[in-house]
PDB file of C-alpha atoms and ligand atoms in Angstrom:
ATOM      1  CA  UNK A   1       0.000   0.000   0.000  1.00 83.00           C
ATOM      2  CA  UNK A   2       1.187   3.634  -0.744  1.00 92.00           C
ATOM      3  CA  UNK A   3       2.448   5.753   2.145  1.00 96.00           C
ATOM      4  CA  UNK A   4       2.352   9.660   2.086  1.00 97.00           C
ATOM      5  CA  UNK A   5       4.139  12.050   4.163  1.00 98.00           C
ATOM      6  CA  UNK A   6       2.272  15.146   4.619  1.00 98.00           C
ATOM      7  CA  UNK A   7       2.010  18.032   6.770  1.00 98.00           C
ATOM      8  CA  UNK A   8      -0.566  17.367   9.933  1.00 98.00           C
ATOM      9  CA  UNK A   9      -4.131  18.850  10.005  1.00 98.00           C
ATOM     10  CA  UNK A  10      -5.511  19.715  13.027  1.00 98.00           C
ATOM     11  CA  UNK A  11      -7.693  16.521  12.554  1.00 98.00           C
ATOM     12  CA  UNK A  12      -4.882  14.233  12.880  1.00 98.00           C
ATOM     13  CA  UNK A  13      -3.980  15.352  16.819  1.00 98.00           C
ATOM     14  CA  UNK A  14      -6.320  12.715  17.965  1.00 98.00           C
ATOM     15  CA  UNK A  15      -4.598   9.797  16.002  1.00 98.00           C
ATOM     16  CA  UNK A  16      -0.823  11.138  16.934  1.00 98.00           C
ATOM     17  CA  UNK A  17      -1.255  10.537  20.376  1.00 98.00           C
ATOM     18  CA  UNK A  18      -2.790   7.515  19.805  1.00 98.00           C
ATOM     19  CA  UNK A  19       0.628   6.485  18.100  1.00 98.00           C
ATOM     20  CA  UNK A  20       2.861   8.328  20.568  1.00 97.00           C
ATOM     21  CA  UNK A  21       0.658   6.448  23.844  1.00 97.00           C
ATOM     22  CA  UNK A  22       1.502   3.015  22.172  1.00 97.00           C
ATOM     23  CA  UNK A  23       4.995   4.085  21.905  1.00 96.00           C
ATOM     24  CA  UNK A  24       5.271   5.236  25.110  1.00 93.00           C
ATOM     25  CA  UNK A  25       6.268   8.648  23.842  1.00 94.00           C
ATOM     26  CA  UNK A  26       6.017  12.200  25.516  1.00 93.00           C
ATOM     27  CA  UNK A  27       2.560  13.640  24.770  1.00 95.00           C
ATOM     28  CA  UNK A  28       3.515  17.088  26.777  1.00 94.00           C
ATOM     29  CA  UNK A  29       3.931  20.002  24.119  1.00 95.00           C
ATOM     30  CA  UNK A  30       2.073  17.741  21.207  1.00 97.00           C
ATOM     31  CA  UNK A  31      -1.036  19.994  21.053  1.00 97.00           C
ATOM     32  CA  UNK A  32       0.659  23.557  20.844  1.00 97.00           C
ATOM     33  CA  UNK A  33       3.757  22.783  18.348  1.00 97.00           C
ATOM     34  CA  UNK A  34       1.217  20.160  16.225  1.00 98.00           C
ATOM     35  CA  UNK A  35       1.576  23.281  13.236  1.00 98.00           C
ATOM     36  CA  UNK A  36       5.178  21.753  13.092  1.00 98.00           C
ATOM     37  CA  UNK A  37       3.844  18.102  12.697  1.00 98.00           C
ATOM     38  CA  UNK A  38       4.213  15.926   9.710  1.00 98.00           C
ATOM     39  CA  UNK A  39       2.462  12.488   9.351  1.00 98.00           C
ATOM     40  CA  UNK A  40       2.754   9.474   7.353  1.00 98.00           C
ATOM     41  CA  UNK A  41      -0.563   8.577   5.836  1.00 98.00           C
ATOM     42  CA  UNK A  42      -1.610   5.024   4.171  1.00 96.00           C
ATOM     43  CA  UNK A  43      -4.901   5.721   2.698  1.00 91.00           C
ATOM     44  CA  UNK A  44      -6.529   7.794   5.189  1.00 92.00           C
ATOM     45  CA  UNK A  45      -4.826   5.872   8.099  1.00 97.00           C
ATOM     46  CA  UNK A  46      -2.200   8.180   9.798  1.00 98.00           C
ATOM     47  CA  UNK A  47       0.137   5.653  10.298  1.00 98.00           C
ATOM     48  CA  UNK A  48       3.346   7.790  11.614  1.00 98.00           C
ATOM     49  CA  UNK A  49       4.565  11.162  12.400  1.00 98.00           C
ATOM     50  CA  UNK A  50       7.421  13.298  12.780  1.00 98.00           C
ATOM     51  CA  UNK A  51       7.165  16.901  15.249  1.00 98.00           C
ATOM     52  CA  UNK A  52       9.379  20.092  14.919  1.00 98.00           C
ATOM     53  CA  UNK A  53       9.519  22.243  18.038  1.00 97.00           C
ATOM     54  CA  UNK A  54      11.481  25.741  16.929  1.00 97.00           C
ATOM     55  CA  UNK A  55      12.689  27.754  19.045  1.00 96.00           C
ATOM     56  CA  UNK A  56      14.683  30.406  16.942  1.00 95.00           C
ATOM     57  CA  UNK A  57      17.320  29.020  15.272  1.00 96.00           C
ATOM     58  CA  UNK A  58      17.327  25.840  16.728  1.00 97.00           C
ATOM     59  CA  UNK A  59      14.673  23.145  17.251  1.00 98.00           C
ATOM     60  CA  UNK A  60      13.658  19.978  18.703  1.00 97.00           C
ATOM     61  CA  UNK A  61      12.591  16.952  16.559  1.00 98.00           C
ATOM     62  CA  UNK A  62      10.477  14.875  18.675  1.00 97.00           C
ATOM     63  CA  UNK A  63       7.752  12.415  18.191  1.00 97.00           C
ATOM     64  CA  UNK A  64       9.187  10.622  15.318  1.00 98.00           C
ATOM     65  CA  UNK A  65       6.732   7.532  15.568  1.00 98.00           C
ATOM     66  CA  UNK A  66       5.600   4.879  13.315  1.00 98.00           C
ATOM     67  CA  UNK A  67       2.798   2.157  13.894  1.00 98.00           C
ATOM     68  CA  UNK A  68       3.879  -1.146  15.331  1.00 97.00           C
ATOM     69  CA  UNK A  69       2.396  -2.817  12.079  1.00 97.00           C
ATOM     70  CA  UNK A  70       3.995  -0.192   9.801  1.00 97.00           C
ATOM     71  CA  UNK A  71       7.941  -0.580  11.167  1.00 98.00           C
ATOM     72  CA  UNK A  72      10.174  -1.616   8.829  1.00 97.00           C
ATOM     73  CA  UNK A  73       9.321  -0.406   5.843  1.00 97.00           C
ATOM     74  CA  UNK A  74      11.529   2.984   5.545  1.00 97.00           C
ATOM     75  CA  UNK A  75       8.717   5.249   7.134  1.00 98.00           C
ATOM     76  CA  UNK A  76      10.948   6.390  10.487  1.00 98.00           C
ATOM     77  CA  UNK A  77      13.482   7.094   7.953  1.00 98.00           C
ATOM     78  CA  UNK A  78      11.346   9.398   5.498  1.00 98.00           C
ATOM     79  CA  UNK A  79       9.476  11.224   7.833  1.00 98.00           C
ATOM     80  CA  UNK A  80      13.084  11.988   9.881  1.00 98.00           C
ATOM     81  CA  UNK A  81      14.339  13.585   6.547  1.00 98.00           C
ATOM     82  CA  UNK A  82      11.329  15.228   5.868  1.00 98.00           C
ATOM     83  CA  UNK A  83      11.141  17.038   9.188  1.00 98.00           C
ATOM     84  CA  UNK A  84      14.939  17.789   8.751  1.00 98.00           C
ATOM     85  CA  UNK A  85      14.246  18.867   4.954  1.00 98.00           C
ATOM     86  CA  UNK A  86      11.235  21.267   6.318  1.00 98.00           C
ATOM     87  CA  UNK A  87      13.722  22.586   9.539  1.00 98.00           C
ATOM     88  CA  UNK A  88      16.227  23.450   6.905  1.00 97.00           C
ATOM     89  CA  UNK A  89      14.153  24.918   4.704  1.00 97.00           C
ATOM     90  CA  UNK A  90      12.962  27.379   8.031  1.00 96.00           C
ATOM     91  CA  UNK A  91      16.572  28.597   8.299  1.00 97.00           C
ATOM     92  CA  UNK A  92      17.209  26.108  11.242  1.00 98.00           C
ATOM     93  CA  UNK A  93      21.001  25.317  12.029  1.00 97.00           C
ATOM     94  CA  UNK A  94      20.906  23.069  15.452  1.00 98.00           C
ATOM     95  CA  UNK A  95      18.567  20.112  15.699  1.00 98.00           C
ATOM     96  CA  UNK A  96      18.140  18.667  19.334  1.00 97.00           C
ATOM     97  CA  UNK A  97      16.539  15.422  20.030  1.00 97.00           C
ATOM     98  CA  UNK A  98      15.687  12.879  23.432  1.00 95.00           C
ATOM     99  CA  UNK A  99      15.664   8.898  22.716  1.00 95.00           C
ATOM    100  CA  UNK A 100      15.706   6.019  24.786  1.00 92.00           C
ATOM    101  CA  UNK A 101      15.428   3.946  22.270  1.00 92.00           C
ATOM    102  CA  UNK A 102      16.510   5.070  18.365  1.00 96.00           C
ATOM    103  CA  UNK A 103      20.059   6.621  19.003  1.00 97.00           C
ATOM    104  CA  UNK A 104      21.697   4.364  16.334  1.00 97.00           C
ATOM    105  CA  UNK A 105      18.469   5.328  14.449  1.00 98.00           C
ATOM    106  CA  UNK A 106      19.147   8.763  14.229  1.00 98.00           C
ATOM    107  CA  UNK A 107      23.073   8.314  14.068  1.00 98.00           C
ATOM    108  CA  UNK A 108      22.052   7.288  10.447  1.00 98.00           C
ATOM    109  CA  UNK A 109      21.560  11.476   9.869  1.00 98.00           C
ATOM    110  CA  UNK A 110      24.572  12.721  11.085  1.00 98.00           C
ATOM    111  CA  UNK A 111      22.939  13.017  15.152  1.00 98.00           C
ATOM    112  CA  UNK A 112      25.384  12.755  17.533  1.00 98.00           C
ATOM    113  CA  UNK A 113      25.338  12.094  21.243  1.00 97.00           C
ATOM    114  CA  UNK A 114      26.059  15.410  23.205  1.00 95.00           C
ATOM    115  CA  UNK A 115      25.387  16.391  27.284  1.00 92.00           C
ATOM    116  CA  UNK A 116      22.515  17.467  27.834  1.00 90.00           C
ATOM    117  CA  UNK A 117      23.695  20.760  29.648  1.00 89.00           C
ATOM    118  CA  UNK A 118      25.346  21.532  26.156  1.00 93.00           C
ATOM    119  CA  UNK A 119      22.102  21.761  24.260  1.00 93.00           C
ATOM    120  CA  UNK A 120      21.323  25.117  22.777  1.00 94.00           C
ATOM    121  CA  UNK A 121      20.088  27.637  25.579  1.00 92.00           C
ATOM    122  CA  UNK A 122      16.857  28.272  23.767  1.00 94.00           C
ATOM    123  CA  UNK A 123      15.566  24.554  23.685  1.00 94.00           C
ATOM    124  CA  UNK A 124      16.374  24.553  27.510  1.00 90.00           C
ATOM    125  CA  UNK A 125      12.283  25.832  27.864  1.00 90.00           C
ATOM    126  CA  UNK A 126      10.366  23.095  25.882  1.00 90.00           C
ATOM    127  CA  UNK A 127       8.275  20.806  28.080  1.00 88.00           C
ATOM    128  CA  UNK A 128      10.513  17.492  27.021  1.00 85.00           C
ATOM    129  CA  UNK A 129      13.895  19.126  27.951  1.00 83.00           C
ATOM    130  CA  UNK A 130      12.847  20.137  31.497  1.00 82.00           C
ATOM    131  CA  UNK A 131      11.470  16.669  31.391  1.00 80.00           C
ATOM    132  CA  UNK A 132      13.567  14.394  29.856  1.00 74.00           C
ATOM    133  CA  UNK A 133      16.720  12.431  30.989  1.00 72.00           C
ATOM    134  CA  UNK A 134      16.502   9.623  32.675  1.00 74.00           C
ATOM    135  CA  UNK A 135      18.935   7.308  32.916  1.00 73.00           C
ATOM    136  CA  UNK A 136      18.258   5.680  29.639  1.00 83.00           C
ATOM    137  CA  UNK A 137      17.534   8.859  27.834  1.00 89.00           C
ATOM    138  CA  UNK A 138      20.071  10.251  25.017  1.00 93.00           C
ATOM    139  CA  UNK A 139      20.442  13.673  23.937  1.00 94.00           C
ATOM    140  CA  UNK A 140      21.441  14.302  20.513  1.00 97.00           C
ATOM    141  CA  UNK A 141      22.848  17.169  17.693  1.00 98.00           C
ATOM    142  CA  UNK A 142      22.296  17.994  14.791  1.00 98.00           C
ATOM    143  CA  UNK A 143      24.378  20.775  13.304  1.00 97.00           C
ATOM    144  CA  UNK A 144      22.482  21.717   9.396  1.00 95.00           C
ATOM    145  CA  UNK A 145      25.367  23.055   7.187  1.00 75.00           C
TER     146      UNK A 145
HETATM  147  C1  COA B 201      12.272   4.450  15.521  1.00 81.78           C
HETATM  148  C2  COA B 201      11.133   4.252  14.504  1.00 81.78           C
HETATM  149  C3  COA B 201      10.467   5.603  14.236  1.00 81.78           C
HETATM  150  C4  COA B 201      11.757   3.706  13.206  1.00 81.78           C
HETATM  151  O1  COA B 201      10.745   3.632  12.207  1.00 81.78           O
HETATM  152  P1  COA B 201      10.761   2.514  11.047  1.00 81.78           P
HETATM  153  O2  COA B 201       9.826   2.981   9.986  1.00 81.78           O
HETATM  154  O3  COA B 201      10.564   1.168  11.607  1.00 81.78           O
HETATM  155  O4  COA B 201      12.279   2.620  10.552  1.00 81.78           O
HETATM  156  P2  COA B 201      12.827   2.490   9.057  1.00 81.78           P
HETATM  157  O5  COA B 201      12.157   1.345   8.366  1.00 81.78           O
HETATM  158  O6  COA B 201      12.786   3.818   8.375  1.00 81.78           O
HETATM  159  O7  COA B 201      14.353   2.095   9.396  1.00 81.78           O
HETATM  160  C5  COA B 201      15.438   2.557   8.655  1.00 81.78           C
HETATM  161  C6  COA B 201      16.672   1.841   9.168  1.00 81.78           C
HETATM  162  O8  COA B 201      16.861   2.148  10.563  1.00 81.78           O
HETATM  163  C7  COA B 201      16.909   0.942  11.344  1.00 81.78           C
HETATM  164  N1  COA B 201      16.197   1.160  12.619  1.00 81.78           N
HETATM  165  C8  COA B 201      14.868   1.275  12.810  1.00 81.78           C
HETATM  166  N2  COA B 201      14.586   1.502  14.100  1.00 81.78           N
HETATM  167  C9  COA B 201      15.767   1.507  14.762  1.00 81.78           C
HETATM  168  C10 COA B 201      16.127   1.681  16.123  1.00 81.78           C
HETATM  169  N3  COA B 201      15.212   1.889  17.095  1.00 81.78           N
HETATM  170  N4  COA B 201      17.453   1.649  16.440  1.00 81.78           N
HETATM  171  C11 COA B 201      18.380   1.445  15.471  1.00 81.78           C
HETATM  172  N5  COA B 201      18.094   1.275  14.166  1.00 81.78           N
HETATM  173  C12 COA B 201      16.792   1.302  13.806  1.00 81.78           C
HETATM  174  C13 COA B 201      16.196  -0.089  10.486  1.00 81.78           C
HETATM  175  O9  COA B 201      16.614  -1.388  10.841  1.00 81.78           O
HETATM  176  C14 COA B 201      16.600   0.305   9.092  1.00 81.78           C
HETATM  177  O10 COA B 201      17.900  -0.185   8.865  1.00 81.78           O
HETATM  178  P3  COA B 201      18.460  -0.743   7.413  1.00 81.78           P
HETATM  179  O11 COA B 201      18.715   0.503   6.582  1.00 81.78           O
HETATM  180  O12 COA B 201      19.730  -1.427   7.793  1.00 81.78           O
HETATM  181  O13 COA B 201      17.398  -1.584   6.844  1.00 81.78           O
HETATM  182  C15 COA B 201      10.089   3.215  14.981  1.00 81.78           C
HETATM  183  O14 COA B 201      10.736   2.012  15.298  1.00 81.78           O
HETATM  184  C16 COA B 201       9.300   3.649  16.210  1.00 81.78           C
HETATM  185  O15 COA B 201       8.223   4.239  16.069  1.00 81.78           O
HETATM  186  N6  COA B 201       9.821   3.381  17.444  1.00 81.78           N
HETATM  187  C17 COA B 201       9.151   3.737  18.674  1.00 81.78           C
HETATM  188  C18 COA B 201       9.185   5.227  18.918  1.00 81.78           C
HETATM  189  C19 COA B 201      10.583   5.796  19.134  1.00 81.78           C
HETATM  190  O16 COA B 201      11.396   5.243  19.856  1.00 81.78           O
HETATM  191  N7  COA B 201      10.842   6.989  18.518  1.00 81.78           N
HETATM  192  C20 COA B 201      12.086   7.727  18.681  1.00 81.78           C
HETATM  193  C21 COA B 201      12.013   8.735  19.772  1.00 81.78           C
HETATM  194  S1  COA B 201      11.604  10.377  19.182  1.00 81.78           S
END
């Protein structure tokens, strides 16, 4: 079945938190920075997503989530490059991101581990950063050339 990767309507919150519950994923923040969301559609069936939080010149990807039955089939990958594609193309140069679980994911686009404390200042306020970091939990970098 075709897959489409699309911006989010304001239609789609319900069904990406549905996705991000059964991940176990942060829903703090979804709701206000959801103008920054992309999702993966097949058919009508939202079937992944991918979140943008900016804050200046800098920004936080976040919710990149794909349906257990979906996995596996080069969505993660697509919808990472299109939110990196659309933070580019927004004149963002720093791209901070929180995993437990997908750091060698996200290795695969140049992210690199970094210390939390060095994160950009202006990230510092978003809801996952003031949240985030348990022991598990990797921060990440992104510099855009
Ligand atoms: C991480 C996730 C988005 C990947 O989506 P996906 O559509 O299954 O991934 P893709 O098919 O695009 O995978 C591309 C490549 O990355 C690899 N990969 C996928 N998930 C990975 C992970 N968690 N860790 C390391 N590598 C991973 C795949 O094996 C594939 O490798 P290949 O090129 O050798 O075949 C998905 O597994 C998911 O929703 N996980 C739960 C939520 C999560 O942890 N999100 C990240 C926090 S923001």
């Amino acid at each position: 079945m075709e897959t489409a990767i699309s911006e989010a309507r304001p239609a789609d919150l319900q069904a990406v938190l549905a996705l991000l519950r059964d991940a176990d994923l942060p829903l703090e923040g979804v709701t206000e920075h959801f103008g920054q969301f992309l999702v993966a559609r097949a058919n009508e069936r939202v079937v992944g997503a991918a979140g943008l939080e900016l804050y200046g010149e800098a920004a936080l990807l976040r919710s990149v989530v794909v349906h257990a039955e979906w996995r596996g089939r080069r969505l993660g990958e697509r919808l990472t490059e299109a939110a990196l594609a659309r933070a580019r193309a927004k004149g963002i140069r720093e791209v901070y991101l929180f995993t437990k679980t997908a750091a060698d994911f996200f290795r695969r686009f140049g992210f690199q581990p970094i210390p939390r404390e060095a994160m950009n200042p202006a990230v510092k306020v978003s809801v996952q950063f003031q949240t985030c970091c348990t022991a598990n939990e990797v921060s990440m970098a992104l510099i855009l050339g």
